Structure formats: C-alpha cells, structure tokens
Coordinates of C-alpha atoms in Angstrom, one line a residue:
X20 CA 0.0 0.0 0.0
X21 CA 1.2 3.5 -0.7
X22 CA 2.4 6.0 1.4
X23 CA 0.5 9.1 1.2
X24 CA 2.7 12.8 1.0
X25 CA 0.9 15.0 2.9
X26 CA 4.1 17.3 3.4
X27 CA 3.1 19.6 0.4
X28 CA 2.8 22.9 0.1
X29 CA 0.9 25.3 -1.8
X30 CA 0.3 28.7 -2.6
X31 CA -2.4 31.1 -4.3
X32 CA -3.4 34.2 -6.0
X33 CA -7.0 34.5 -7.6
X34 CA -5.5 33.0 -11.3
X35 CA -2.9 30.6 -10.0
X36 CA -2.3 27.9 -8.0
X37 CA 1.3 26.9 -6.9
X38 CA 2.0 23.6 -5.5
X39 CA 5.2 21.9 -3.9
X40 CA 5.2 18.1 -3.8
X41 CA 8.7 16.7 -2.3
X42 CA 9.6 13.7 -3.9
X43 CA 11.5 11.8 -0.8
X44 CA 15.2 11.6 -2.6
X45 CA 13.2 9.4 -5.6
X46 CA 15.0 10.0 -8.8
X47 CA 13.1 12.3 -11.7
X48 CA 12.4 9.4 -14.2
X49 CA 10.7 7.3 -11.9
X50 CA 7.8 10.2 -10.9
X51 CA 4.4 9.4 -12.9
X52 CA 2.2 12.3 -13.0
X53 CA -1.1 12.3 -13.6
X54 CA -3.3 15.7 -13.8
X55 CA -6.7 16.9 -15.3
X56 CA -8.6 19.6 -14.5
X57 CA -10.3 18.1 -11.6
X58 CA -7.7 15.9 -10.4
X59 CA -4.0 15.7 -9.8
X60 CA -2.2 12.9 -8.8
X61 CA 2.1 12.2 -8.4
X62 CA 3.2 8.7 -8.2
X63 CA 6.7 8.1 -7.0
X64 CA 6.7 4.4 -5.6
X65 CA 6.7 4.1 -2.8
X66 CA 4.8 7.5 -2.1
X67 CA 1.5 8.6 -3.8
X68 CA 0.5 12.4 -3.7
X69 CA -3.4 13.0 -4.9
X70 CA -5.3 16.2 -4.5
X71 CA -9.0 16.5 -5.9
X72 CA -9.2 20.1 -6.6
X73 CA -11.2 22.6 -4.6
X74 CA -12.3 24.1 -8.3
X75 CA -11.5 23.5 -12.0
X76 CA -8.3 24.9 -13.8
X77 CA -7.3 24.6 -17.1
X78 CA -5.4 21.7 -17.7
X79 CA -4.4 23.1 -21.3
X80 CA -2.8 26.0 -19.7
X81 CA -1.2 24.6 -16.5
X82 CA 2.6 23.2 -16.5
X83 CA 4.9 20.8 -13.9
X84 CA 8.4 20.7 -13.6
X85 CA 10.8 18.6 -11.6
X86 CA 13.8 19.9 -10.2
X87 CA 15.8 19.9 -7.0
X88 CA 14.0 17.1 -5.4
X89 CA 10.6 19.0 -5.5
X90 CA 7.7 18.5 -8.2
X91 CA 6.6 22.2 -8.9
X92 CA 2.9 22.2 -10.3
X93 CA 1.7 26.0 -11.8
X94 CA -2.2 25.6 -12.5
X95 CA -4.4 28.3 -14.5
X96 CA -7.8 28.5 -12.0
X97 CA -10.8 28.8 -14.7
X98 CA -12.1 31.1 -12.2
X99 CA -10.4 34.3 -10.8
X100 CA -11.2 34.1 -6.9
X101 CA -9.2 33.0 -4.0
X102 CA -9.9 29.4 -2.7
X103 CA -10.8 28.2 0.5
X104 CA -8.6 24.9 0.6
X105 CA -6.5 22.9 -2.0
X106 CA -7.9 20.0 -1.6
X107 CA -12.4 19.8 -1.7
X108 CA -14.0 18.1 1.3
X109 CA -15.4 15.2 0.4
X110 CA -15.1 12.0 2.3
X111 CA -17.7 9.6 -0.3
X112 CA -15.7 7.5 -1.5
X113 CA -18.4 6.9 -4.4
X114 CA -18.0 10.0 -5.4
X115 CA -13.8 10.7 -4.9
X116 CA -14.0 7.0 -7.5
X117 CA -16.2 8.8 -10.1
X118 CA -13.9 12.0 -10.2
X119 CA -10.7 9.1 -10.6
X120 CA -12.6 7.3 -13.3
X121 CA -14.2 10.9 -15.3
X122 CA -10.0 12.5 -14.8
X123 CA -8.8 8.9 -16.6
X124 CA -11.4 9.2 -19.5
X125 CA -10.5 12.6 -19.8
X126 CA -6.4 11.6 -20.6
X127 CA -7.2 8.6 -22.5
X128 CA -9.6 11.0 -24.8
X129 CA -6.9 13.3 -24.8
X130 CA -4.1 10.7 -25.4
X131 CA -6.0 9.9 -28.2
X132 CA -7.0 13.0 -29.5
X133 CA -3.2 14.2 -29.5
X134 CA -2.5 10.9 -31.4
X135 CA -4.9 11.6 -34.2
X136 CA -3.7 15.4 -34.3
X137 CA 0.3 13.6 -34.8
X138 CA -1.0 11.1 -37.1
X139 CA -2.8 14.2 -39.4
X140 CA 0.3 16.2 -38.7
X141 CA 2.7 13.4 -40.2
X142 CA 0.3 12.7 -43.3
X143 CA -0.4 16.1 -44.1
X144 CA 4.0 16.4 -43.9
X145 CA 4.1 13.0 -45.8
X146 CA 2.0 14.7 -48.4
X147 CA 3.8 18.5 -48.4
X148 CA 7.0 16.1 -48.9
X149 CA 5.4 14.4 -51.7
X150 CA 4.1 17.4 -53.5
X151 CA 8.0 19.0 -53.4
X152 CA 9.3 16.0 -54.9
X153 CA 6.8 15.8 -57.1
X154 CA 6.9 19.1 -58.1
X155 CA 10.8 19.3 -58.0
X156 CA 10.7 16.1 -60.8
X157 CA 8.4 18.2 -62.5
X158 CA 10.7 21.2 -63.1
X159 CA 13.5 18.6 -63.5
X160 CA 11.5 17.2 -66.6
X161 CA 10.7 20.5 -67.8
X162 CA 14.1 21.9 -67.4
X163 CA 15.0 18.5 -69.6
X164 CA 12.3 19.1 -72.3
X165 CA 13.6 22.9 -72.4
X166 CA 17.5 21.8 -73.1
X167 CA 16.1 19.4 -75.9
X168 CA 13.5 21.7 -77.3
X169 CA 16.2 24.3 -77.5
X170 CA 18.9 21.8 -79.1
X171 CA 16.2 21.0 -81.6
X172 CA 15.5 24.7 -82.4
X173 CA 19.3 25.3 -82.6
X174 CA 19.3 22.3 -85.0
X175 CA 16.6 23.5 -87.2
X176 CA 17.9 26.9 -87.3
X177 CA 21.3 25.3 -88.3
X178 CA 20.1 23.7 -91.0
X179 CA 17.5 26.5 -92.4
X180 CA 20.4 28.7 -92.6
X181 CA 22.5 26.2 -94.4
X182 CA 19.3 26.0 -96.7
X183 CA 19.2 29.5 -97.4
X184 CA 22.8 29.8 -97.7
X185 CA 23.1 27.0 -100.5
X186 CA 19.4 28.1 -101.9
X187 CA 21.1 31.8 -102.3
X188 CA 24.1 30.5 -103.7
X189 CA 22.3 28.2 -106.4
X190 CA 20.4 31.3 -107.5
X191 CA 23.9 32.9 -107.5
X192 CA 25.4 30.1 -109.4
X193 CA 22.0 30.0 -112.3
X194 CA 22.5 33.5 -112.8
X195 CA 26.3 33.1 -113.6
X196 CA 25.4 30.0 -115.8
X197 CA 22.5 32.0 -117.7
X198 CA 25.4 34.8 -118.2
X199 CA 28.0 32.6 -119.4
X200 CA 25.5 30.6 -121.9
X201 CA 24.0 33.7 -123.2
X202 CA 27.7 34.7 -124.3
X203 CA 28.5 31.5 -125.7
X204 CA 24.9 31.4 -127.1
X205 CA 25.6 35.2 -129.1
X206 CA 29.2 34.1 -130.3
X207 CA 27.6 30.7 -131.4
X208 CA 25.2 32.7 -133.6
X209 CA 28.0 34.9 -135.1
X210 CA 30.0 31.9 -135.6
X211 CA 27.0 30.1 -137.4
X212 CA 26.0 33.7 -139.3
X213 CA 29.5 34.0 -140.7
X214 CA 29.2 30.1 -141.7
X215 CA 26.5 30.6 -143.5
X216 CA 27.7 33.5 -145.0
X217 CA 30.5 31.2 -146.9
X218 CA 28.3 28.0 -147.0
X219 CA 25.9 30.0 -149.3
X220 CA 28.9 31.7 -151.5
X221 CA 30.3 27.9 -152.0
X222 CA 26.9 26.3 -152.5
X223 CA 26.4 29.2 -155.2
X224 CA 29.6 28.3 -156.8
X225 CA 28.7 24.5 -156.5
X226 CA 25.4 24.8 -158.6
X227 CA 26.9 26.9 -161.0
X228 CA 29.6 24.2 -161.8
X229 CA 27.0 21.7 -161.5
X230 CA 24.5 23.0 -163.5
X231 CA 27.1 23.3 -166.4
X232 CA 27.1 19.3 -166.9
X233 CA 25.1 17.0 -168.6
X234 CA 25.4 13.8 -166.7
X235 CA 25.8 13.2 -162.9
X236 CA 27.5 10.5 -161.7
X237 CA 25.6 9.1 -158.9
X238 CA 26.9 6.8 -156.5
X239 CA 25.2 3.3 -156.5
X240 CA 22.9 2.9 -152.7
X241 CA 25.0 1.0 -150.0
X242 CA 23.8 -2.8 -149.5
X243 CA 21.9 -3.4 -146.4
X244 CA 22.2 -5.5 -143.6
X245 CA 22.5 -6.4 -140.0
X246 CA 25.1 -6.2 -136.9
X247 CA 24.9 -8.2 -134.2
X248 CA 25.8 -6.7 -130.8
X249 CA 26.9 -8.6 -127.8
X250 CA 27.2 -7.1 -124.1
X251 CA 29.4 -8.3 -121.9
X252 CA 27.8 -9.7 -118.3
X253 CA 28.8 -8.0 -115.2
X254 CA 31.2 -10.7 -113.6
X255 CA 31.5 -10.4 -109.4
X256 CA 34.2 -11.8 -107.9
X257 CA 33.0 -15.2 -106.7
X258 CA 34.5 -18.5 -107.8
X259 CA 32.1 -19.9 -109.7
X260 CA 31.1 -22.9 -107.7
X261 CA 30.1 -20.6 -105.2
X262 CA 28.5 -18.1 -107.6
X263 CA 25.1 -16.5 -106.7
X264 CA 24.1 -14.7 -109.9
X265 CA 20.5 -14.6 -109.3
X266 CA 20.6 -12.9 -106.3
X267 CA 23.1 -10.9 -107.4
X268 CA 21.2 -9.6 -110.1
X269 CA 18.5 -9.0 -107.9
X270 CA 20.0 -6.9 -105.8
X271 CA 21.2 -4.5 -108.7
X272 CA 18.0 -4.4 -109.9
X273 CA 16.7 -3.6 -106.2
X274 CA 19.1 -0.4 -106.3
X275 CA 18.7 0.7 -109.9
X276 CA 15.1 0.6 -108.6
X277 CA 15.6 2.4 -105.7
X278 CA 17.4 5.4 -107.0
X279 CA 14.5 6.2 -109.6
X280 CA 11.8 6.0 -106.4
X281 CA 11.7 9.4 -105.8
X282 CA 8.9 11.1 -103.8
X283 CA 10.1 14.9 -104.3
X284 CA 6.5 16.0 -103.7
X285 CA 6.6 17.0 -99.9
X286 CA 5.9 20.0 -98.6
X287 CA 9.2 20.0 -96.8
X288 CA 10.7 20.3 -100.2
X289 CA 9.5 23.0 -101.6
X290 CA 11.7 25.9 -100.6
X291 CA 14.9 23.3 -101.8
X292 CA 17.0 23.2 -104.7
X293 CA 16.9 20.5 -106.8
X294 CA 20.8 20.0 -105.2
X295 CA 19.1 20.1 -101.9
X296 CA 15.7 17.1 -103.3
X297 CA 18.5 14.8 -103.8
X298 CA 18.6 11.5 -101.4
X299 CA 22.3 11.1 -101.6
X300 CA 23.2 14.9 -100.7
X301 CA 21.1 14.8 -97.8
X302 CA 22.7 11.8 -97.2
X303 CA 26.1 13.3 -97.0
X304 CA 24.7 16.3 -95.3
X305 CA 23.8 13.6 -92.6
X306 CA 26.8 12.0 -92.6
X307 CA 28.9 15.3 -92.2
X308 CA 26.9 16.3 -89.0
X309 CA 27.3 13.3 -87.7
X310 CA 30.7 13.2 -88.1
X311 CA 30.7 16.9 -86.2
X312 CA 28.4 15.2 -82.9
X313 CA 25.6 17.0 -84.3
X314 CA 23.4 14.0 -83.7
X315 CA 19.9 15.3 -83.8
X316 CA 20.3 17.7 -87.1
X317 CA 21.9 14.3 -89.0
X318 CA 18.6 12.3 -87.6
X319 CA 16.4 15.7 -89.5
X320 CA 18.4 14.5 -92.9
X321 CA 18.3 11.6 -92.7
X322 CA 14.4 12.0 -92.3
X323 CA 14.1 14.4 -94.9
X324 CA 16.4 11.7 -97.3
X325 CA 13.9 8.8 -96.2
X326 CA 10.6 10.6 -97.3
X327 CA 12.3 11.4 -101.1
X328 CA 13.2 7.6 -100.8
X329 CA 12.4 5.0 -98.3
X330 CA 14.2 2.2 -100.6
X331 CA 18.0 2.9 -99.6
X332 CA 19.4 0.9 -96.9
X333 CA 22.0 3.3 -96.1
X334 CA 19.7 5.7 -95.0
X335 CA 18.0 3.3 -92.0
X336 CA 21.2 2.5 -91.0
X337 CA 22.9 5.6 -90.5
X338 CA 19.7 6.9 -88.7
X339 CA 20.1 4.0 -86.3
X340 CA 23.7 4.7 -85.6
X341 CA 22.3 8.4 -84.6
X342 CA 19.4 6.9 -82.7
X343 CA 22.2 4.8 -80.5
X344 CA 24.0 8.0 -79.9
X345 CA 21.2 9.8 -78.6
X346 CA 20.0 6.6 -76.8
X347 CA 16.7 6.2 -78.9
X348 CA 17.3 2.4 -78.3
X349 CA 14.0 0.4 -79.8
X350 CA 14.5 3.4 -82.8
X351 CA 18.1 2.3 -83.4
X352 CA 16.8 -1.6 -83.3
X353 CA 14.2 -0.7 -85.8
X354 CA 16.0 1.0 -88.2
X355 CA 18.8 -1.5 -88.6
X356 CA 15.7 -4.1 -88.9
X357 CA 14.3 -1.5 -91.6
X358 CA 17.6 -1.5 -93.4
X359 CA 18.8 -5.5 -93.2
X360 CA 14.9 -5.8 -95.1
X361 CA 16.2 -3.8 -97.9
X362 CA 19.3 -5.0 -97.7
X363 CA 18.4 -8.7 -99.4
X364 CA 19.2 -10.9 -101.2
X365 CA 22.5 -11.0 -99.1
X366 CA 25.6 -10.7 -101.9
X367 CA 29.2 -9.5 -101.5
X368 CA 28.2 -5.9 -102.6
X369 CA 26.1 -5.3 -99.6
X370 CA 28.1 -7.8 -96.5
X371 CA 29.7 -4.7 -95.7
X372 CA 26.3 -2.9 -94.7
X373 CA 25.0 -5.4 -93.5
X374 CA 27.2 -6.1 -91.1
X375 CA 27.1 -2.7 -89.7
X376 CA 23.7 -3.2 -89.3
X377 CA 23.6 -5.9 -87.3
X378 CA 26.4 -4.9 -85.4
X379 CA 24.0 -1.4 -84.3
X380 CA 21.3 -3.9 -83.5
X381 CA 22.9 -5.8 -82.0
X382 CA 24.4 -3.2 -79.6
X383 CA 21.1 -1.6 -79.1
X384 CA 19.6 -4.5 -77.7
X385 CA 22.9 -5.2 -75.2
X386 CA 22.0 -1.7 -73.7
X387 CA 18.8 -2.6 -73.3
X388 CA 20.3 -5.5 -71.4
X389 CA 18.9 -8.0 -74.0
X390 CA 22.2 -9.7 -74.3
X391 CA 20.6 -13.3 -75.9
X392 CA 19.0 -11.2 -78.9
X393 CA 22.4 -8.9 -79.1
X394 CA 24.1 -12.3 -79.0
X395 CA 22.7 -13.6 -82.7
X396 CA 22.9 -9.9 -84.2
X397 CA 26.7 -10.3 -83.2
X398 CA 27.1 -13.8 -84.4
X399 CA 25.4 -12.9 -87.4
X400 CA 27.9 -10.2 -88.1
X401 CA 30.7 -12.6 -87.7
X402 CA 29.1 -14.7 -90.3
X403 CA 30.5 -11.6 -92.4
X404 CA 33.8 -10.8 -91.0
X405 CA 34.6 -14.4 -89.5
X406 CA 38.4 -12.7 -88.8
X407 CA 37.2 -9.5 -87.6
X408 CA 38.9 -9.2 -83.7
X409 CA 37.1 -6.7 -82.5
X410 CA 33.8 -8.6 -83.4
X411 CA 35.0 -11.4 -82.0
X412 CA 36.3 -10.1 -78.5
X413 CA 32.7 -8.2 -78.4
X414 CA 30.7 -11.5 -78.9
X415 CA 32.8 -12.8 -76.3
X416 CA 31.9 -10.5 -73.5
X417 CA 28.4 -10.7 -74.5
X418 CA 28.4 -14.6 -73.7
X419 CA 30.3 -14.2 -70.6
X420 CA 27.5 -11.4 -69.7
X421 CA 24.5 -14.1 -70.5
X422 CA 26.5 -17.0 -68.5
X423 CA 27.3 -14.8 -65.2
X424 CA 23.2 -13.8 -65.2
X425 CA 22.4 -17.7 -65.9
X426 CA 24.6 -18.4 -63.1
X427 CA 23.7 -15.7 -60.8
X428 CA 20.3 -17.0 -61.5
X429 CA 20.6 -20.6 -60.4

C-alpha cells in the first residue's frame, strides 16, 4: 500500500495555483504524474501524492516541472477568486471513485486526440513532402524538355540557314550560268552567221559548176544488212562454284530501282533546290553532322532523305547509328531491322552494310540488357567478317555477360 505525502505545500493568488510536492530523494524518471482539470495525482513508488481540486483549472494551460527534489505544479484557475482549501472536502468515496474514473477518461480522450492530431500532422508532412518532390521532378522534366527543345530549335535553325545559304548560292550560281551561256549562245550565232555566210557563196559556186554538166555521176545505194551486238555480263568476284548470280542480279535491280523511287512532292521540299531534293546529298549532309556530334540535325536529314526515298538501306542504317547515340534504343533496333529488309538478297556488294547493321542492333539491344537477342545480331555479323577481332572479343563478352546472369540466376 502506498504512502500518502501530505508534506506539500501550496500557494495562491485568484488566477494561480502553486503547488510543492517533495519527492522523498526518488530519482526524476521514476515520478508518474497524472493531472486533469479536476484531479492531480504524483506517483513516485513508494509515495503517492493525490489532490482532488477545490475548483476546475485549465489543464491546457497549467505546466509541472521537476527539479531539485521537489515537483513544482503552476495551474491556471478557470475562475479568478481565491480558494478556500486545495484540496475539496469530500469523504464519499463513491463519489472521490467517479472524479478518478471521469479525470482517466479525460487523458485517455486526450491521449487519443493528440494521437490523431500527430498522425494528421505526419500525413499532411508525408503529403507536403510528396508534392515537393513531385513538383521538383516536374521542373526537373521540364528543365529537360527545355534543353532538348532548345537543341532541336538550334538544330533547325542550323540547317534552315545552311538552306538558305546554298538556296542563295544556287540562285547565284544560275544567274552566272544564264550569263556565261548567253555569251556562248551570241558568239555561237555569229559563228553560225559568218558560216553561212561562206556555205551559201560555196553552195552558189557549186550549182553553177554543177548546173554546167550534162550527166551526174551518182553513187550506186549502199547494201543493207545487220550487226549483231553482244554485251558483256557483269562478272562479281566469286569462284564460280560458289556463284550467286541470281541474287546478285536481284540486288542490282533492287538499287537501280531504288534510285528512280523518288517522292520529291513533300511540302518540306518546296523551298529546296533541286541539289538540296537529292537522297544522296542529304545523305552526306547527314553524314557530315554526324561526323561533327551533331546528332539530332543528321537524324532531320536523314528524315528528310527517307521521305524522297524510303528504298536505300543506307539511310536506316545511318539513322540508327544516330538513334544509338542519342540513346533512342527500340528506334536504333528498328532501323537496322528496316535496313537488313532492304538490304536482301545478301551478296558480296552489300556484307559490308550489313554487317554494320547488325552490329548497331545488335548493340542496341545489349544496352537494353537484351544480351541473348544482341548475342545472334553479333554472331550474325561474324558470319560476315569471320576474322574480324574486335567482333569477335565483343561477342565474347556478350556470352560471358549471359553465362554470369544464368549463373547468378541458379
């Protein structure tokens, strides 16, 4: 059983209430206090201090510190007037069990009401958190989208400039042309006056002379006949038990076809030269920026090439290599898929692009760490180029990449 402190002290004034509770030599972390605005209570095992207020306070506003041996309790009366004791009268114990029961249904609804408020408090800082990173990804994405916008409007000024620049000097370059043919054109026509000029003298002369005989000889008419004319076949460089003539034919015939599709009726093309409406300038235009890191502005002529003529390999390819740069991965794979379609039947004259392009698709597909389809793209290309080291140290690393996850996997 407890041992009740009755050794406290207390003092007044008609807001506050200042109480003294000595706490026997028991150390601070072992005091419990319990207080509403009713009740107060100080547990300290073996002592037990409880006071059932002559009046309310405010709990809300009423503090307890302890220090020096001594709890120090500074309550807020809800009524400004002096009190007539600390502690109410009341010896029913009935009643004394009803204010202990109300004052720990008052702290358990507070205990629980502060808990809600923390729980709202971290959510609604869960969500304030979320929004700034959110909204910090947000400007991160946009900043992004700004760089590349403005890299593309760089590019496209670039190359409009360059347009206007070669459109300026073609004109240039026509009116020179028109200058120096109208020249030759005038000196022609003098040449071919002051021809004439003796051709009629002598033809005078001839029918004068002619007209003066009786009898012309005439030449007897030539015999006819006919020539035969044989063309030589083009001859590629394969023994002949290996020859593949067919397709080899059919793959000249492929280009030859190619390089008459032209679709030069694009509103793109307009404002270009004729120069300019050529596949295989833009072509080397693409090539040229590429060569510079211009990435993106060799990707615009390339496009540009591909809708005069989607039917060269070379374009495809050369896009892809782009694409890889600029990591446009599944555009790099199907562009080199684009160009090893127009790149059949499979001869000599074309192992060398294709073996670039399965080399780019192959690569594409490694950094999208599909090392089992890079794996036959690189395999593929050794079919080529059996000899070729670099191919073949490549390949090699791309197996050892495939066994390690296999065996990481088991």
């Amino acid at each position: 059983m407890p041992l009740v402190v009755k050794d406290h002290t207390w003092t007044q004034t008609e807001s506050m209430v200042y109480i003294n509770v000595p706490l026997k030599g028991v150390k601070a972390g072992k005091v419990d206090i319990f207080s509403t605005d009713e009740y107060l209570k100080v547990h300290f095992p073996p002592f037990l201090f409880e006071a059932f207020l002559f009046e309310p306070i405010n709990d809300d506003k009423s503090s307890a510190k302890i220090g020096n041996g001594v709890a120090v309790f500074t309550l807020q009366k809800k009524t400004e007037r002096l009190w007539e004791n600390l502690i109410r009268e009341n010896n029913d114990k009935h009643k004394l069990k009803e204010i202990r029961e109300r004052a720990q249904l008052k702290v358990q609804e507070k205990l629980a009401s502060d808990s809600k408020a923390r729980a709202i408090k971290t959510q609604e800082e869960r969500k304030y958190a979320l929004e700034t990173m959110m909204r910090l990804e947000e400007e991160e994405r946009a900043g992004i989208q700004k760089m590349k916008d403005d890299e593309r409007e760089k590019a496209t000024a670039e190359l409009e400039a360059w347009k206007q620049k070669h459109k300026q000097k073609a004109v240039e370059d026509t009116s020179l042309k028109l200058l120096r043919a109208n020249k030759t054109e005038i000196k022609e026509i003098n040449r071919q006056t002051t021809a004439g000029k003796v051709q009629v003298k002598k033809d005078r002369k001839d029918t004068y002379q002619t007209n003066k005989k009786f009898e012309m000889d005439l030449p007897a008419p030539r015999t006819t006949g006919n020539i035969k004319i044989t063309f030589t076949p083009r001859v590629f460089p394969t023994a002949l038990r290996e020859s593949r003539v067919p397709e080899e034919e059919q793959w000249l015939q492929k280009q030859a076809e190619a390089r008459r599709a032209l679709s030069a009726d694009l509103a793109e093309m307009r404002d270009l030269t004729d120069e300019e409406k050529k596949p295989d300038w833009l072509k080397e235009k693409g090539d040229k920026l590429f060569a510079t890191g211009n990435y993106q502005a060799a990707v615009n002529a390339y496009n540009l090439a591909i809708q005069l003529n989607p039917r060269i390999p070379a374009l495809f390819s050369n896009r892809a290599a782009c694409h890889l740069k600029i990591r446009n991965l599944h555009k790099a794979i199907e562009d080199s898929s684009r160009a090893l379609d127009l790149l059949t039947p499979p001869v000599e004259d074309n192992a060398a692009a294709r073996l670039k392009a399965h080399v780019r698709r192959g690569t594409a597909f490694c950094e999208l760490e599909l090392y089992a389809e890079g794996l036959l793209d690189y395999q593929a290309a050794l079919k080529i180029h059996p000899n070729n080291e670099a191919l073949l140290a490549d390949t090699h690393k791309i197996r050892q990449v495939i066994q390690g996850t296999a065996l990481h996997t088991e």
